[in-house]
Amino acid sequence: MKVEGSDAKRLLQLVEGLEEMDDVAKVFSNFDIDAEAMAAVTG
Amino acid sequence: MAGHSKWKQIKRKKAVTDQKRGAVFTRLIREITIAAKQGGGDPGGNARLRTAIDAAKAENMPADNIDRAIKKGTGELEGVTYEEVTYEGYGPGGAALLIQATTDNPNRTVAEIRNVFQRHGANLAATNAVAWMFDRKGQIVVDAKASEDATMEAALDAGAEDMEKEGDIYLITTPPTQLHAIWFPRTP
């Protein structure tokens, strides 16, 4: 599942938010964000 | 006064580090407790517990904490009862998400997860709405220090399905039931 632009940013924030929860052990997803978009999102 | 200010900074840094360390410990303790509950308290005969203990030792968790977590899992010590639950949902852009949680209160956990989903424009989904898109696999991450051919041969000989080089690591994929046997080849 290719995800780009603002969706990619919100998706990464969502995954980060879930992973920060004490009860959450692992988060799996089928998203595909290319390296350039990832770098743009994560700064 | 400069010294006082510096101490405050150190204190703040230490508080953040302690908080992160606490969160890591919480997860490791839950994993040890669940592993002991499901497979018994002997790491020799419980590969999942052995993996969890190794992970805890790698984080410098005190041995007393590990022992207590095992005893809570086996019922030798009273404590919170944890269970494993899986939640599914769709994220921004339609990406499927599968969340594994360990909790003593599934009602609280699902409410918190729903809250995080809603804050990011995402939605929780019904059971098996997205789970069918995922295959359950074991995965072993190895530093890519040894030769690729030798590592591949050893992995496949031990029962692994595949191995890929990603940067400076090898990702070894295994059948889920074989993960611990491949990771600990001497486990009976």
Short mmCIF file of C-alpha atoms in Angstrom, two decimals:
data_model
loop_
_atom_site.label_atom_id
_atom_site.label_comp_id
_atom_site.label_asym_id
_atom_site.label_seq_id
_atom_site.Cartn_x
_atom_site.Cartn_y
_atom_site.Cartn_z
CA MET A 1 0.00 0.00 0.00
CA LYS A 2 1.81 3.10 -1.27
CA VAL A 3 1.23 6.10 0.99
CA GLU A 4 2.53 9.59 0.21
CA GLY A 5 2.39 13.26 1.24
CA SER A 6 0.27 14.30 4.19
CA ASP A 7 -1.18 10.78 4.53
CA ALA A 8 2.34 9.42 5.00
CA LYS A 9 3.04 11.99 7.70
CA ARG A 10 -0.21 11.29 9.58
CA LEU A 11 0.30 7.54 9.24
CA LEU A 12 3.80 7.69 10.74
CA GLN A 13 2.49 9.88 13.57
CA LEU A 14 -0.29 7.35 14.18
CA VAL A 15 2.16 4.43 14.32
CA GLU A 16 4.43 6.41 16.65
CA GLY A 17 1.45 7.27 18.88
CA LEU A 18 0.44 3.60 19.07
CA GLU A 19 3.98 2.40 19.76
CA GLU A 20 4.28 4.85 22.65
CA MET A 21 1.34 3.23 24.45
CA ASP A 22 2.38 1.02 27.38
CA ASP A 23 -0.13 -1.70 26.44
CA VAL A 24 0.95 -1.93 22.79
CA ALA A 25 3.58 -4.58 22.12
CA LYS A 26 3.88 -4.43 18.31
CA VAL A 27 2.35 -2.55 15.41
CA PHE A 28 2.29 -4.10 11.94
CA SER A 29 1.24 -2.33 8.75
CA ASN A 30 1.28 -2.88 5.01
CA PHE A 31 2.23 0.71 4.12
CA ASP A 32 5.02 1.48 1.70
CA ILE A 33 6.61 4.90 2.03
CA ASP A 34 9.63 5.51 -0.19
CA ALA A 35 12.88 6.69 1.36
CA GLU A 36 12.61 10.26 0.03
CA ALA A 37 9.09 10.73 1.35
CA MET A 38 10.13 9.18 4.68
CA ALA A 39 13.06 11.59 4.97
CA ALA A 40 10.77 14.52 4.17
CA VAL A 41 8.29 13.41 6.83
CA THR A 42 10.77 12.59 9.56
CA GLY A 43 12.90 15.64 8.81
CA MET B 1 24.45 29.47 39.66
CA ALA B 2 25.66 28.02 36.38
CA GLY B 3 26.26 24.76 38.19
CA HIS B 4 22.71 24.76 39.52
CA SER B 5 21.31 25.29 36.03
CA LYS B 6 23.46 22.49 34.66
CA TRP B 7 22.24 20.15 37.41
CA LYS B 8 18.66 20.96 36.47
CA GLN B 9 19.42 20.05 32.86
CA ILE B 10 21.02 16.78 33.92
CA LYS B 11 18.04 16.05 36.14
CA ARG B 12 15.64 16.70 33.26
CA LYS B 13 17.66 14.47 30.94
CA LYS B 14 17.78 11.76 33.59
CA ALA B 15 14.01 11.98 34.08
CA VAL B 16 13.42 11.48 30.33
CA THR B 17 15.88 8.57 30.22
CA ASP B 18 14.28 6.96 33.29
CA GLN B 19 10.83 7.34 31.73
CA LYS B 20 11.93 5.64 28.49
CA ARG B 21 13.74 2.93 30.43
CA GLY B 22 10.60 2.41 32.53
CA ALA B 23 8.46 1.98 29.41
CA VAL B 24 10.91 -0.59 27.98
CA PHE B 25 10.95 -2.46 31.31
CA THR B 26 7.14 -2.47 31.44
CA ARG B 27 6.92 -4.14 28.03
CA LEU B 28 9.66 -6.64 28.81
CA ILE B 29 8.07 -7.60 32.14
CA ARG B 30 4.71 -8.17 30.44
CA GLU B 31 6.35 -10.34 27.77
CA ILE B 32 8.17 -12.40 30.43
CA THR B 33 4.96 -12.81 32.44
CA ILE B 34 2.92 -13.87 29.39
CA ALA B 35 5.66 -16.23 28.19
CA ALA B 36 5.90 -17.87 31.65
CA LYS B 37 2.11 -18.09 31.90
CA GLN B 38 1.81 -19.83 28.53
CA GLY B 39 4.88 -22.07 28.53
CA GLY B 40 6.01 -22.42 32.14
CA GLY B 41 8.77 -20.80 34.15
CA ASP B 42 11.73 -22.85 32.88
CA PRO B 43 13.55 -20.94 30.13
CA GLY B 44 15.25 -24.19 29.11
CA GLY B 45 11.94 -25.60 27.94
CA ASN B 46 10.26 -22.34 26.99
CA ALA B 47 12.00 -20.63 24.08
CA ARG B 48 9.72 -17.58 24.16
CA LEU B 49 10.58 -17.02 27.81
CA ARG B 50 14.27 -17.45 27.01
CA THR B 51 14.04 -14.81 24.29
CA ALA B 52 12.21 -12.44 26.64
CA ILE B 53 14.80 -12.95 29.41
CA ASP B 54 17.65 -12.34 26.96
CA ALA B 55 15.96 -9.13 25.82
CA ALA B 56 15.52 -8.03 29.46
CA LYS B 57 19.17 -8.78 30.27
CA ALA B 58 20.25 -6.82 27.20
CA GLU B 59 18.42 -3.83 28.73
CA ASN B 60 20.19 -4.41 32.07
CA MET B 61 17.00 -5.36 33.88
CA PRO B 62 17.81 -6.51 37.45
CA ALA B 63 17.58 -10.28 37.96
CA ASP B 64 15.05 -9.77 40.80
CA ASN B 65 12.63 -8.07 38.40
CA ILE B 66 12.99 -10.93 35.92
CA ASP B 67 12.39 -13.56 38.65
CA ARG B 68 9.31 -11.71 39.92
CA ALA B 69 7.87 -11.43 36.39
CA ILE B 70 8.36 -15.19 35.86
CA LYS B 71 6.73 -16.01 39.20
CA LYS B 72 3.77 -13.77 38.43
CA GLY B 73 3.35 -15.61 35.13
CA THR B 74 3.48 -19.06 36.72
CA GLY B 75 1.20 -18.00 39.57
CA GLU B 76 3.84 -18.37 42.31
CA LEU B 77 3.40 -14.66 43.05
CA GLU B 78 0.16 -12.75 43.04
CA GLY B 79 -0.06 -9.94 40.55
CA VAL B 80 -1.83 -8.47 37.59
CA THR B 81 -3.18 -10.93 35.04
CA TYR B 82 -2.17 -9.98 31.51
CA GLU B 83 -3.74 -11.19 28.28
CA GLU B 84 -2.74 -10.74 24.66
CA VAL B 85 -5.19 -8.97 22.38
CA THR B 86 -5.06 -7.91 18.72
CA TYR B 87 -6.75 -4.86 17.24
CA GLU B 88 -7.17 -3.98 13.57
CA GLY B 89 -7.75 -0.75 11.74
CA TYR B 90 -7.21 1.50 8.75
CA GLY B 91 -4.78 4.39 8.84
CA PRO B 92 -4.49 7.51 6.67
CA GLY B 93 -4.17 6.58 2.98
CA GLY B 94 -6.03 3.30 3.61
CA ALA B 95 -3.05 1.46 5.10
CA ALA B 96 -3.98 -1.62 7.13
CA LEU B 97 -2.80 -1.78 10.74
CA LEU B 98 -2.57 -4.75 13.07
CA ILE B 99 -1.84 -3.95 16.70
CA GLN B 100 -0.71 -6.53 19.25
CA ALA B 101 -1.24 -5.49 22.85
CA THR B 102 -0.66 -7.02 26.26
CA THR B 103 -3.11 -5.72 28.81
CA ASP B 104 -4.75 -6.29 32.18
CA ASN B 105 -7.82 -4.37 31.01
CA PRO B 106 -8.86 -4.79 27.34
CA ASN B 107 -11.71 -2.27 27.71
CA ARG B 108 -9.25 0.45 28.74
CA THR B 109 -6.78 -0.52 26.02
CA VAL B 110 -9.31 -0.48 23.17
CA ALA B 111 -10.60 2.92 24.33
CA GLU B 112 -7.05 4.33 24.36
CA ILE B 113 -6.25 2.86 20.94
CA ARG B 114 -9.52 4.19 19.49
CA ASN B 115 -8.60 7.62 20.86
CA VAL B 116 -5.17 7.55 19.17
CA PHE B 117 -6.77 6.40 15.89
CA GLN B 118 -9.35 9.19 15.98
CA ARG B 119 -6.71 11.85 16.70
CA HIS B 120 -4.92 10.84 13.48
CA GLY B 121 -7.95 10.50 11.20
CA ALA B 122 -7.93 6.70 11.34
CA ASN B 123 -10.50 4.06 12.29
CA LEU B 124 -10.51 0.80 14.18
CA ALA B 125 -11.97 -2.06 12.13
CA ALA B 126 -13.85 -5.28 12.89
CA THR B 127 -12.04 -8.52 13.66
CA ASN B 128 -10.41 -9.99 10.53
CA ALA B 129 -11.10 -6.86 8.47
CA VAL B 130 -7.36 -6.56 7.78
CA ALA B 131 -5.79 -9.59 9.48
CA TRP B 132 -6.24 -11.66 6.32
CA MET B 133 -3.77 -9.35 4.56
CA PHE B 134 -0.94 -10.42 6.89
CA ASP B 135 1.02 -13.67 7.06
CA ARG B 136 2.36 -14.70 10.42
CA LYS B 137 6.14 -15.17 10.15
CA GLY B 138 9.12 -15.33 12.44
CA GLN B 139 11.86 -12.82 11.79
CA ILE B 140 15.46 -12.81 12.99
CA VAL B 141 17.67 -9.76 12.56
CA VAL B 142 21.40 -10.44 12.36
CA ASP B 143 24.30 -8.00 11.99
CA ALA B 144 25.65 -8.48 8.47
CA LYS B 145 29.18 -9.23 9.66
CA ALA B 146 29.48 -12.80 8.35
CA SER B 147 29.42 -13.52 4.62
CA GLU B 148 26.00 -13.45 3.02
CA ASP B 149 26.39 -16.91 1.45
CA ALA B 150 27.49 -18.56 4.71
CA THR B 151 24.68 -16.92 6.69
CA MET B 152 22.11 -17.85 4.04
CA GLU B 153 23.30 -21.46 4.03
CA ALA B 154 23.20 -21.71 7.83
CA ALA B 155 19.75 -20.11 7.97
CA LEU B 156 18.24 -22.35 5.28
CA ASP B 157 19.85 -25.46 6.77
CA ALA B 158 18.24 -24.58 10.11
CA GLY B 159 14.81 -24.33 8.49
CA ALA B 160 14.49 -20.64 7.56
CA GLU B 161 12.33 -19.70 4.59
CA ASP B 162 14.29 -16.76 3.26
CA MET B 163 17.02 -14.23 3.97
CA GLU B 164 17.50 -10.70 2.66
CA LYS B 165 20.28 -8.18 3.17
CA GLU B 166 19.01 -4.75 4.15
CA GLY B 167 21.83 -2.28 4.69
CA ASP B 168 24.05 -3.64 7.46
CA ILE B 169 21.66 -6.35 8.64
CA TYR B 170 20.34 -9.71 7.41
CA LEU B 171 16.60 -10.29 7.78
CA ILE B 172 15.89 -14.00 8.15
CA THR B 173 12.28 -15.13 7.70
CA THR B 174 11.12 -18.33 9.36
CA PRO B 175 7.90 -20.29 9.80
CA PRO B 176 6.39 -18.89 13.06
CA THR B 177 6.59 -22.23 14.82
CA GLN B 178 10.27 -22.62 13.92
CA LEU B 179 11.45 -19.17 15.03
CA HIS B 180 12.87 -20.16 18.39
CA ALA B 181 14.26 -23.48 17.15
CA ILE B 182 16.18 -21.63 14.43
CA TRP B 183 17.26 -18.87 16.79
CA PHE B 184 18.30 -21.37 19.47
CA PRO B 185 19.34 -24.43 17.43
CA ARG B 186 20.21 -26.43 20.56
CA THR B 187 16.70 -26.08 22.03
CA PRO B 188 15.14 -29.56 22.19
#
